[in-house]
Short mmCIF file of C-alpha atoms and ligand atoms in Angstrom, two decimals:
data_model
loop_
_atom_site.label_atom_id
_atom_site.label_comp_id
_atom_site.label_asym_id
_atom_site.label_seq_id
_atom_site.Cartn_x
_atom_site.Cartn_y
_atom_site.Cartn_z
CA MET A 1 0.00 0.00 0.00
CA ALA A 2 2.72 2.44 0.98
CA SER A 3 4.54 2.09 -2.32
CA SER A 4 1.45 2.31 -4.52
CA MET A 5 0.23 5.49 -2.82
CA SER A 6 3.59 7.17 -2.82
CA THR A 7 3.95 6.67 -6.56
CA GLU A 8 0.61 8.42 -7.11
CA ILE A 9 1.62 11.72 -5.61
CA SER A 10 0.56 13.79 -8.60
CA HIS A 11 -2.91 12.27 -8.18
CA PHE A 12 -3.52 13.96 -4.87
CA ASP A 13 -1.56 17.19 -5.05
CA SER A 14 -2.72 18.39 -8.43
CA ASP A 15 -3.67 22.06 -8.18
CA ASP A 16 -7.36 21.63 -8.95
CA ARG A 17 -7.99 18.78 -6.48
CA VAL A 18 -9.63 19.83 -3.18
CA TYR A 19 -10.41 17.01 -0.75
CA PRO A 20 -13.30 17.42 1.65
CA VAL A 21 -10.98 16.39 4.53
CA ALA A 22 -7.20 15.97 4.80
CA ILE A 23 -5.94 14.17 7.90
CA ALA A 24 -2.39 14.78 9.15
CA GLY A 25 -1.26 11.64 11.02
CA GLY A 26 -2.07 8.03 10.22
CA GLY A 27 -2.00 6.69 13.79
CA VAL A 28 -4.99 4.94 15.36
CA VAL A 29 -6.98 8.17 15.68
CA GLY A 30 -6.31 9.44 12.14
CA LEU A 31 -7.05 6.10 10.47
CA THR A 32 -10.25 5.56 12.49
CA LEU A 33 -11.45 9.02 11.46
CA ALA A 34 -10.70 8.35 7.79
CA LEU A 35 -12.60 5.03 7.85
CA ALA A 36 -15.58 6.53 9.69
CA LEU A 37 -15.87 9.44 7.25
CA ALA A 38 -15.51 7.08 4.28
CA GLN A 39 -18.36 4.96 5.60
CA ARG A 40 -20.52 8.10 5.39
CA GLY A 41 -19.38 8.84 1.85
CA ILE A 42 -16.81 11.52 2.67
CA GLU A 43 -13.45 11.17 0.95
CA THR A 44 -10.22 11.78 2.90
CA ILE A 45 -6.49 11.79 2.32
CA VAL A 46 -4.33 10.65 5.25
CA LEU A 47 -0.84 12.21 5.25
CA GLU A 48 1.49 10.16 7.42
CA ALA A 49 5.02 11.15 8.41
CA SER A 50 6.58 7.71 8.60
CA ALA A 51 6.55 4.62 6.40
CA ARG A 52 5.76 2.08 9.11
CA PRO A 53 8.30 -0.62 9.85
CA GLU A 54 6.67 -4.05 9.81
CA ARG A 55 6.83 -5.25 13.42
CA SER A 56 5.23 -8.20 15.12
CA PRO A 57 1.73 -7.19 16.25
CA SER A 58 2.48 -8.57 19.71
CA GLN A 59 5.32 -6.13 20.30
CA GLY A 60 5.29 -2.57 21.50
CA ARG A 61 2.58 -0.66 23.33
CA HIS A 62 -0.88 -1.99 24.14
CA PHE A 63 -4.04 -0.03 24.84
CA MET A 64 -7.04 -0.67 27.03
CA VAL A 65 -10.01 0.49 24.99
CA SER A 66 -13.30 0.94 26.87
CA PHE A 67 -16.45 -0.84 25.73
CA GLY A 68 -18.03 2.49 24.72
CA CYS A 69 -15.15 3.38 22.39
CA TRP A 70 -14.91 -0.17 21.06
CA ARG A 71 -18.42 0.40 19.62
CA ILE A 72 -16.86 2.81 17.12
CA TRP A 73 -14.91 0.00 15.44
CA ARG A 74 -17.92 -2.29 15.73
CA SER A 75 -19.98 0.32 13.88
CA LEU A 76 -17.31 0.34 11.18
CA GLY A 77 -17.64 -3.42 10.74
CA LEU A 78 -14.24 -4.08 12.34
CA GLY A 79 -15.47 -5.40 15.71
CA ASP A 80 -14.95 -9.12 15.06
CA LEU A 81 -11.62 -8.67 13.29
CA LEU A 82 -10.21 -6.57 16.13
CA ALA A 83 -11.76 -8.64 18.92
CA ALA A 84 -9.93 -11.68 17.52
CA MET A 85 -6.65 -9.82 18.13
CA ALA A 86 -7.59 -8.47 21.57
CA GLU A 87 -7.98 -9.70 25.14
CA PRO A 88 -11.28 -8.83 26.84
CA VAL A 89 -10.92 -7.22 30.27
CA TRP A 90 -13.47 -8.56 32.76
CA GLY A 91 -12.29 -6.94 35.97
CA LEU A 92 -10.16 -4.17 37.37
CA SER A 93 -8.39 -4.00 40.70
CA ALA A 94 -6.44 -1.00 41.97
CA VAL A 95 -4.89 -1.00 45.45
CA CYS A 96 -2.41 1.07 47.41
CA ALA A 97 0.75 -0.79 48.37
CA ASP A 98 0.03 -0.13 52.07
CA GLY A 99 -3.58 -1.35 51.77
CA THR A 100 -5.16 2.04 52.60
CA LEU A 101 -7.27 2.19 49.47
CA GLY A 102 -8.63 -0.32 47.02
CA VAL A 103 -11.00 -0.17 44.07
CA ARG A 104 -12.50 -3.18 42.33
CA ALA A 105 -14.76 -3.28 39.30
CA GLU A 106 -16.04 -6.54 37.97
CA ASP A 107 -19.42 -6.02 36.46
CA SER A 108 -20.22 -4.53 33.09
CA GLN A 109 -23.68 -3.45 32.00
CA ASP A 110 -24.78 -6.35 29.84
CA GLY A 111 -22.37 -9.24 30.35
CA SER A 112 -19.92 -7.73 27.86
CA PRO A 113 -16.33 -6.96 28.88
CA LEU A 114 -15.31 -3.65 30.49
CA GLY A 115 -12.98 -3.13 27.56
CA TYR A 116 -10.30 -4.78 25.46
CA MET A 117 -6.50 -4.80 25.52
CA ILE A 118 -5.10 -4.52 22.01
CA SER A 119 -1.63 -3.99 20.56
CA GLU A 120 -1.00 -0.60 18.96
CA GLU A 121 0.96 -2.21 16.15
CA GLY A 122 -1.64 -4.89 15.35
CA LEU A 123 -4.45 -2.36 15.57
CA THR A 124 -2.69 0.14 13.31
CA LEU A 125 -1.92 -2.52 10.71
CA ALA A 126 -5.54 -3.73 10.71
CA LEU A 127 -6.81 -0.15 10.27
CA MET A 128 -4.29 0.45 7.46
CA ARG A 129 -5.48 -2.68 5.65
CA ALA A 130 -9.11 -1.58 6.01
CA ALA A 131 -8.16 1.87 4.70
CA ASP A 132 -6.35 0.28 1.77
CA GLN A 133 -9.54 -1.52 0.76
CA ASP A 134 -11.66 1.63 0.95
CA SER A 135 -11.73 3.68 -2.23
CA LEU A 136 -12.66 6.82 -0.26
CA VAL A 137 -9.48 6.72 1.85
CA GLY A 138 -6.15 7.74 0.37
CA PHE A 139 -3.17 6.84 2.55
CA ALA A 140 0.02 8.74 1.76
CA PRO A 141 3.02 7.94 3.98
CA ILE A 142 5.16 10.53 2.23
CA GLY A 143 6.65 12.46 5.14
CA PRO A 144 5.60 15.00 7.75
CA VAL A 145 3.19 17.82 7.07
CA MET A 146 5.45 20.82 7.55
CA ALA A 147 3.15 23.81 7.28
CA VAL A 148 -0.40 24.86 6.51
CA GLU A 149 -1.69 27.82 4.58
CA THR A 150 -5.30 28.85 4.94
CA GLY A 151 -7.27 30.45 2.12
CA PRO A 152 -10.87 31.66 2.02
CA PHE A 153 -12.23 28.41 0.57
CA ASP A 154 -9.66 25.74 1.45
CA ILE A 155 -6.50 24.92 3.36
CA SER A 156 -3.18 23.71 1.88
CA LEU A 157 -0.91 21.27 3.68
CA ARG A 158 2.73 21.24 2.63
CA VAL A 159 4.55 17.90 2.67
CA GLY A 160 8.06 18.13 1.23
CA GLY A 161 7.58 19.54 -2.28
CA HIS A 162 3.88 18.64 -2.36
CA ARG A 163 0.80 20.65 -1.54
CA VAL A 164 -2.48 18.97 -0.63
CA ARG A 165 -5.66 21.04 -0.55
CA ALA A 166 -8.79 20.35 1.49
CA ARG A 167 -11.87 22.07 2.90
CA LEU A 168 -10.89 20.93 6.38
CA ALA A 169 -7.56 19.71 7.80
CA VAL A 170 -7.71 17.48 10.88
CA GLY A 171 -4.58 17.27 13.04
CA CYS A 172 -4.24 13.68 14.26
CA ASP A 173 -0.49 14.19 14.32
CA GLY A 174 0.14 13.51 17.99
CA LEU A 175 1.64 15.48 20.83
CA ARG A 176 3.93 17.70 18.77
CA SER A 177 1.19 18.44 16.24
CA VAL A 178 2.31 20.69 13.40
CA ILE A 179 -1.33 21.41 12.58
CA ARG A 180 -1.90 22.70 16.14
CA GLN A 181 1.27 24.78 16.17
CA SER A 182 0.73 26.22 12.68
CA SER A 183 -2.76 27.27 13.74
CA GLY A 184 -1.47 29.13 16.80
CA ILE A 185 -3.44 26.93 19.20
CA ARG A 186 -1.96 26.85 22.72
CA PHE A 187 -1.28 23.51 24.44
CA ASP A 188 -1.56 24.41 28.11
CA GLY A 189 -0.35 22.15 30.90
CA TRP A 190 2.80 20.72 32.39
CA ASP A 191 5.32 17.90 32.04
CA TYR A 192 5.46 15.41 34.90
CA PRO A 193 8.90 14.56 36.36
CA LEU A 194 7.90 10.97 35.58
CA LYS A 195 8.29 8.31 32.91
CA SER A 196 6.20 5.21 32.18
CA ILE A 197 7.92 1.99 31.23
CA SER A 198 5.94 -0.45 29.11
CA ALA A 199 6.89 -4.10 28.51
CA VAL A 200 5.15 -7.36 27.63
CA VAL A 201 5.62 -10.40 29.87
CA GLN A 202 4.78 -14.07 29.42
CA ILE A 203 3.31 -15.39 32.64
CA VAL A 204 3.07 -18.96 33.91
CA GLY A 205 -0.42 -19.01 35.47
CA GLY A 206 -3.61 -17.38 34.18
CA HIS A 207 -4.61 -13.73 34.57
CA GLY A 208 -8.39 -14.24 34.44
CA GLY A 209 -8.80 -11.16 32.24
CA VAL A 210 -8.25 -8.90 35.28
CA ALA A 211 -6.29 -5.64 35.03
CA ARG A 212 -4.32 -5.08 38.21
CA GLN A 213 -2.77 -1.85 39.40
CA ILE A 214 -0.77 -1.18 42.55
CA PHE A 215 -0.06 2.36 43.70
CA THR A 216 3.10 3.23 45.57
CA ARG A 217 4.10 6.72 46.71
CA ARG A 218 6.47 6.90 43.72
CA GLY A 219 3.90 5.89 41.10
CA PRO A 220 1.54 3.19 39.82
CA LEU A 221 2.53 -0.25 38.48
CA ALA A 222 -0.05 -2.01 36.30
CA PHE A 223 -0.39 -5.52 34.92
CA LEU A 224 -2.83 -5.53 32.00
CA PRO A 225 -4.05 -8.86 30.61
CA LEU A 226 -3.09 -9.81 27.05
CA ARG A 227 -3.84 -12.79 24.83
CA GLU A 228 -1.95 -16.08 25.06
CA GLY A 229 -1.06 -15.83 28.74
CA ARG A 230 0.80 -12.57 28.40
CA GLY A 231 0.49 -9.25 30.17
CA ASN A 232 1.50 -5.65 29.61
CA ILE A 233 3.40 -4.07 32.49
CA VAL A 234 3.11 -0.28 32.68
CA TRP A 235 5.27 1.13 35.46
CA THR A 236 5.38 4.84 36.22
CA GLN A 237 8.25 6.21 38.27
CA PRO A 238 10.23 9.44 38.81
CA ILE A 239 12.57 9.92 35.84
CA ALA A 240 15.80 8.84 37.57
CA ALA A 241 14.15 5.73 39.05
CA ALA A 242 12.61 4.86 35.67
CA ASP A 243 15.99 5.22 33.97
CA ALA A 244 17.49 2.89 36.61
CA LEU A 245 14.73 0.33 35.92
CA MET A 246 15.44 0.57 32.21
CA ALA A 247 19.10 -0.19 32.89
CA LEU A 248 18.36 -3.44 34.81
CA THR A 249 18.73 -6.85 33.21
CA ASP A 250 15.44 -8.45 32.12
CA ASP A 251 15.49 -10.86 35.05
CA ASP A 252 16.19 -8.12 37.60
CA PHE A 253 13.44 -5.96 36.09
CA ILE A 254 10.92 -8.79 36.42
CA ASP A 255 12.08 -9.47 40.00
CA GLU A 256 11.55 -5.80 40.90
CA ALA A 257 8.06 -5.79 39.37
CA ALA A 258 7.21 -9.15 40.97
CA SER A 259 8.22 -7.89 44.41
CA ARG A 260 5.36 -5.37 44.11
CA LEU A 261 2.77 -7.13 41.95
CA GLY A 262 3.19 -10.52 43.63
CA ALA A 263 2.09 -13.98 42.50
CA ILE A 264 0.90 -13.00 39.01
CA LEU A 265 4.54 -12.48 37.94
CA LYS A 266 5.96 -15.65 39.57
CA GLY A 267 8.12 -17.35 36.93
CA ALA A 268 7.29 -14.65 34.31
CA ARG A 269 9.75 -13.60 31.64
CA LEU A 270 9.93 -10.55 29.42
CA SER A 271 8.74 -11.24 25.89
CA THR A 272 9.53 -7.79 24.46
CA GLY A 273 12.02 -5.05 25.11
CA ARG A 274 11.13 -2.21 27.46
CA GLN A 275 10.03 1.17 26.12
CA SER A 276 9.87 4.32 28.23
CA PHE A 277 7.60 7.33 27.68
CA PRO A 278 7.83 10.85 29.13
CA LEU A 279 4.53 12.01 30.66
CA GLY A 280 2.63 15.26 30.70
CA SER A 281 -0.81 16.77 31.11
CA HIS A 282 -1.83 19.24 28.39
CA VAL A 283 -5.09 20.32 26.76
CA ALA A 284 -5.33 22.55 23.67
CA ASP A 285 -7.08 25.84 24.45
CA ARG A 286 -9.41 25.09 21.52
CA PHE A 287 -9.86 22.00 19.36
CA HIS A 288 -10.33 24.01 16.17
CA GLY A 289 -8.70 26.77 14.14
CA ASP A 290 -9.18 28.31 10.73
CA ARG A 291 -10.32 25.29 8.61
CA VAL A 292 -8.67 23.07 11.22
CA ALA A 293 -9.79 20.55 13.86
CA LEU A 294 -7.61 18.59 16.31
CA ALA A 295 -8.27 15.02 17.47
CA GLY A 296 -6.35 12.64 19.75
CA ASP A 297 -3.02 13.51 21.36
CA SER A 298 -2.69 16.62 19.21
CA ALA A 299 -5.56 18.02 21.32
CA HIS A 300 -4.78 16.47 24.73
CA GLN A 301 -2.21 14.52 26.70
CA ILE A 302 -3.14 12.97 30.03
CA HIS A 303 -1.51 10.82 32.72
CA PRO A 304 -1.80 7.19 31.53
CA LEU A 305 -2.74 5.77 34.95
CA ALA A 306 -6.28 4.88 33.89
CA GLY A 307 -5.50 4.31 30.19
CA GLN A 308 -7.82 7.04 28.93
CA GLY A 309 -5.69 8.91 26.32
CA LEU A 310 -6.64 6.94 23.21
CA ASN A 311 -10.20 6.58 24.50
CA LEU A 312 -10.49 10.38 24.54
CA GLY A 313 -9.09 10.48 20.99
CA LEU A 314 -11.65 7.95 19.78
CA LYS A 315 -14.43 10.00 21.35
CA ASP A 316 -13.07 13.03 19.46
CA VAL A 317 -13.32 11.04 16.23
CA ALA A 318 -16.92 10.00 16.85
CA ALA A 319 -17.98 13.56 17.72
CA LEU A 320 -16.14 15.09 14.75
CA VAL A 321 -17.79 12.64 12.36
CA ASP A 322 -21.22 13.80 13.56
CA VAL A 323 -20.22 17.48 13.32
CA ILE A 324 -18.87 17.09 9.75
CA CYS A 325 -21.76 14.93 8.54
CA ASP A 326 -24.42 17.21 10.03
CA ALA A 327 -22.78 20.24 8.37
CA GLN A 328 -22.52 18.43 5.05
CA ARG A 329 -26.19 17.41 5.21
CA LEU A 330 -27.20 21.02 5.83
CA GLY A 331 -25.07 22.22 2.91
CA LEU A 332 -22.68 24.15 5.19
CA ASP A 333 -18.95 24.65 4.59
CA ILE A 334 -17.39 21.90 6.77
CA GLY A 335 -14.24 23.94 7.37
CA SER A 336 -16.03 27.11 8.51
CA SER A 337 -15.45 28.27 12.05
CA ALA A 338 -19.19 28.10 12.76
CA VAL A 339 -18.99 24.34 12.13
CA VAL A 340 -15.66 23.44 13.77
CA SER A 341 -16.22 25.60 16.85
CA GLY A 342 -19.19 23.34 17.65
CA TYR A 343 -16.71 20.47 17.84
CA THR A 344 -14.60 22.31 20.46
CA ARG A 345 -17.73 22.95 22.51
CA TRP A 346 -18.64 19.27 22.39
CA ARG A 347 -15.26 17.74 23.16
CA ARG A 348 -12.95 20.09 25.06
CA SER A 349 -14.73 20.01 28.42
CA ASP A 350 -14.51 16.17 28.51
CA ALA A 351 -10.75 16.32 27.93
CA VAL A 352 -10.28 19.00 30.61
CA ALA A 353 -12.38 17.01 33.09
CA THR A 354 -10.58 13.72 32.34
CA ALA A 355 -7.15 15.37 32.72
CA ALA A 356 -8.29 16.81 36.07
CA VAL A 357 -9.62 13.45 37.29
CA MET A 358 -6.37 11.69 36.32
CA GLU A 359 -4.37 14.36 38.17
CA GLY A 360 -6.69 13.95 41.19
CA PHE A 361 -6.22 10.14 41.21
CA SER A 362 -2.48 10.59 40.90
CA GLN A 363 -2.43 13.00 43.88
CA ILE A 364 -4.67 10.79 46.02
CA PHE A 365 -2.91 7.51 45.32
CA SER A 366 0.54 8.99 45.93
CA GLY A 367 -0.63 11.26 48.76
CA PRO A 368 -0.41 10.86 52.56
CA PRO A 369 -2.20 7.87 54.21
CA ALA A 370 -4.88 10.12 55.75
CA LEU A 371 -5.90 11.40 52.29
CA ARG A 372 -6.01 7.86 50.90
CA ALA A 373 -8.07 6.65 53.86
CA LEU A 374 -10.54 9.52 53.32
CA ALA A 375 -10.80 8.73 49.61
CA GLY A 376 -11.20 5.03 50.46
CA GLY A 377 -14.16 5.84 52.74
CA ALA A 378 -15.80 7.92 50.00
CA MET A 379 -15.28 5.17 47.42
CA ASP A 380 -16.72 2.50 49.76
CA LEU A 381 -19.77 4.68 50.25
CA MET A 382 -20.24 5.19 46.52
CA GLY A 383 -19.56 1.50 45.80
CA SER A 384 -22.30 0.43 48.20
CA SER A 385 -24.94 2.08 45.98
CA PRO A 386 -25.75 -0.10 42.92
CA ALA A 387 -27.01 2.97 41.01
CA ILE A 388 -23.81 4.97 41.62
CA ARG A 389 -21.66 1.93 40.87
CA SER A 390 -23.48 1.38 37.60
CA TRP A 391 -23.10 5.06 36.65
CA LEU A 392 -19.37 5.00 37.49
CA MET A 393 -18.86 1.90 35.34
CA ARG A 394 -20.66 3.54 32.42
CA GLU A 395 -18.66 6.75 32.94
CA ALA A 396 -15.35 4.82 32.91
CA GLY A 397 -16.55 2.89 29.86
CA ALA A 398 -17.34 6.07 27.86
CA ASP A 399 -21.06 5.32 27.86
CA THR A 400 -22.51 8.49 29.43
CA GLY A 401 -23.36 12.03 28.34
CA ASP A 402 -24.08 13.26 24.85
CA LEU A 403 -22.91 10.20 22.90
CA PRO A 404 -22.04 10.60 19.21
CA THR A 405 -23.82 8.30 16.74
CA LEU A 406 -20.86 5.92 16.37
CA MET A 407 -20.82 5.27 20.14
CA GLN A 408 -24.50 4.61 20.66
CA ALA A 409 -25.30 1.07 21.77
C1 FAD B 501 2.71 4.18 28.62
C2 FAD B 501 1.41 4.59 28.01
C3 FAD B 501 0.32 3.74 28.06
C4 FAD B 501 -0.90 4.11 27.49
N1 FAD B 501 -1.97 3.28 27.60
C5 FAD B 501 -3.16 3.66 27.13
C6 FAD B 501 -4.31 2.82 27.27
O1 FAD B 501 -4.24 1.73 27.82
N2 FAD B 501 -5.52 3.27 26.79
C7 FAD B 501 -5.65 4.50 26.20
O2 FAD B 501 -6.76 4.88 25.82
N3 FAD B 501 -4.56 5.30 26.02
C8 FAD B 501 -3.34 4.92 26.47
N4 FAD B 501 -2.25 5.74 26.29
C9 FAD B 501 -2.40 6.98 25.49
C10 FAD B 501 -2.23 6.65 24.00
O3 FAD B 501 -0.95 6.10 23.78
C11 FAD B 501 -2.38 7.89 23.12
O4 FAD B 501 -3.46 8.66 23.56
C12 FAD B 501 -2.63 7.49 21.64
O5 FAD B 501 -1.53 6.71 21.18
C13 FAD B 501 -2.78 8.73 20.77
O6 FAD B 501 -3.01 8.32 19.43
P1 FAD B 501 -2.94 9.42 18.26
O7 FAD B 501 -3.29 8.67 17.02
O8 FAD B 501 -3.69 10.63 18.64
O9 FAD B 501 -1.41 9.87 18.23
P2 FAD B 501 -0.11 9.06 17.83
O10 FAD B 501 -0.23 7.63 18.21
O11 FAD B 501 1.04 9.84 18.38
O12 FAD B 501 -0.11 9.12 16.24
C14 FAD B 501 0.26 10.29 15.55
C15 FAD B 501 0.59 9.91 14.12
O13 FAD B 501 0.88 11.11 13.42
C16 FAD B 501 2.09 10.95 12.70
N5 FAD B 501 2.68 12.29 12.60
C17 FAD B 501 3.32 13.02 13.54
N6 FAD B 501 3.65 14.23 13.07
C18 FAD B 501 3.20 14.28 11.79
C19 FAD B 501 3.22 15.26 10.77
N7 FAD B 501 3.78 16.47 10.97
N8 FAD B 501 2.66 14.98 9.57
C20 FAD B 501 2.07 13.76 9.34
N9 FAD B 501 2.03 12.79 10.26
C21 FAD B 501 2.57 13.04 11.48
C22 FAD B 501 2.91 9.97 13.52
O14 FAD B 501 3.89 9.31 12.72
C23 FAD B 501 1.83 9.02 13.99
O15 FAD B 501 1.55 8.00 13.07
C24 FAD B 501 -1.02 5.37 26.85
C25 FAD B 501 0.08 6.24 26.80
C26 FAD B 501 1.28 5.85 27.38
C27 FAD B 501 2.44 6.81 27.33
#
């Protein structure tokens, strides 16, 4: 696919061609948006910076995707294909290392899982294949979008010596989004003095589809269930401590993790290398600009302790699809600020609230014992009410509020 598209450059950057939507960034968010718009008859071109190296789908980062966001791929007809690559998550358990606070969640609404764990690499490849088979999606891994130029009727994206024109450009180009920066949109927030280490382990016993997380004063350590008796360890620590963990031998790293996570890691061995990620909390001051919209990490970055970053990005996609399709149906200009500002109003408050909740959890779980005990009491109280429990589960599963069409049950 990569080679065929890149040899057809003149096809998409000819001067008279104006796409309805050009998407900068062919990650999970950008590809999902392209497929969803194509399903509604709207043609897109996806401009991707890197030609992807073929890696084993079991390697690299894995995501927990909530049942509400999973519905998006189900609506696109990809549910079965992706579920076959994913591990359903049936329960969650989060405890403080000193036992002051614990949260358990085991029940979903309708006997379906709370979410799925899926590999970023496998997911991206599956979405790329689906895009390749869709005549309304052009995928062009020809290098980074370097600048944008906005005119009265369209926007031009410059990639190397090429210029691609569209009515609307969507920045799905991640944390350092060129689309966001070229549009003068602020990305307010802070960097944490923390890093997360991610690695895949092969365990000896079963994991029962339960995601486990243990909070220490220095940061959370999670074991997330994967297919074939494997698990994804995500371990957040202060930068120096994380660097020291990265420098350990595989066996010593597993021993360190096992001394905190316990029996689940007895006899486990690493099945991939370790990757470390710097962390931050940032939200764009608006999710739109002149003929521009932002979705995914280009619009927000949050602490990964509850695995909500991609989920937020998928919710952006579903909302933006409704905004674009409604405008198109009414004969409006889909790149006009009247249209895209509605998208900011719909999505930004959710991102701000989620970032604040993640920061609150992080403070509580790493805070003094008295604060954790207080929070524990409040959680016990809420957990004793079936109605509140059910609402909390739906909230965590992205199944509350003003749900876009793609996320409706
Ligand atoms: C350790 C860790 C664990 C996480 N776990 C979870 C989890 O369990 N669940 C969850 O929901 N979230 C999780 N997240 C968050 C999640 O990783 C991100 O929210 C998600 O990857 C964002 O996807 P995206 O497509 O917006 O951006 P990206 O994945 O960053 O994709 C951006 C794409 O744009 C391309 N690009 C960049 N610049 C340009 C350019 N100028 N022109 C063209 N293309 C460009 C890149 O090559 C890339 O393909 C985790 C994060 C971390 C750090």
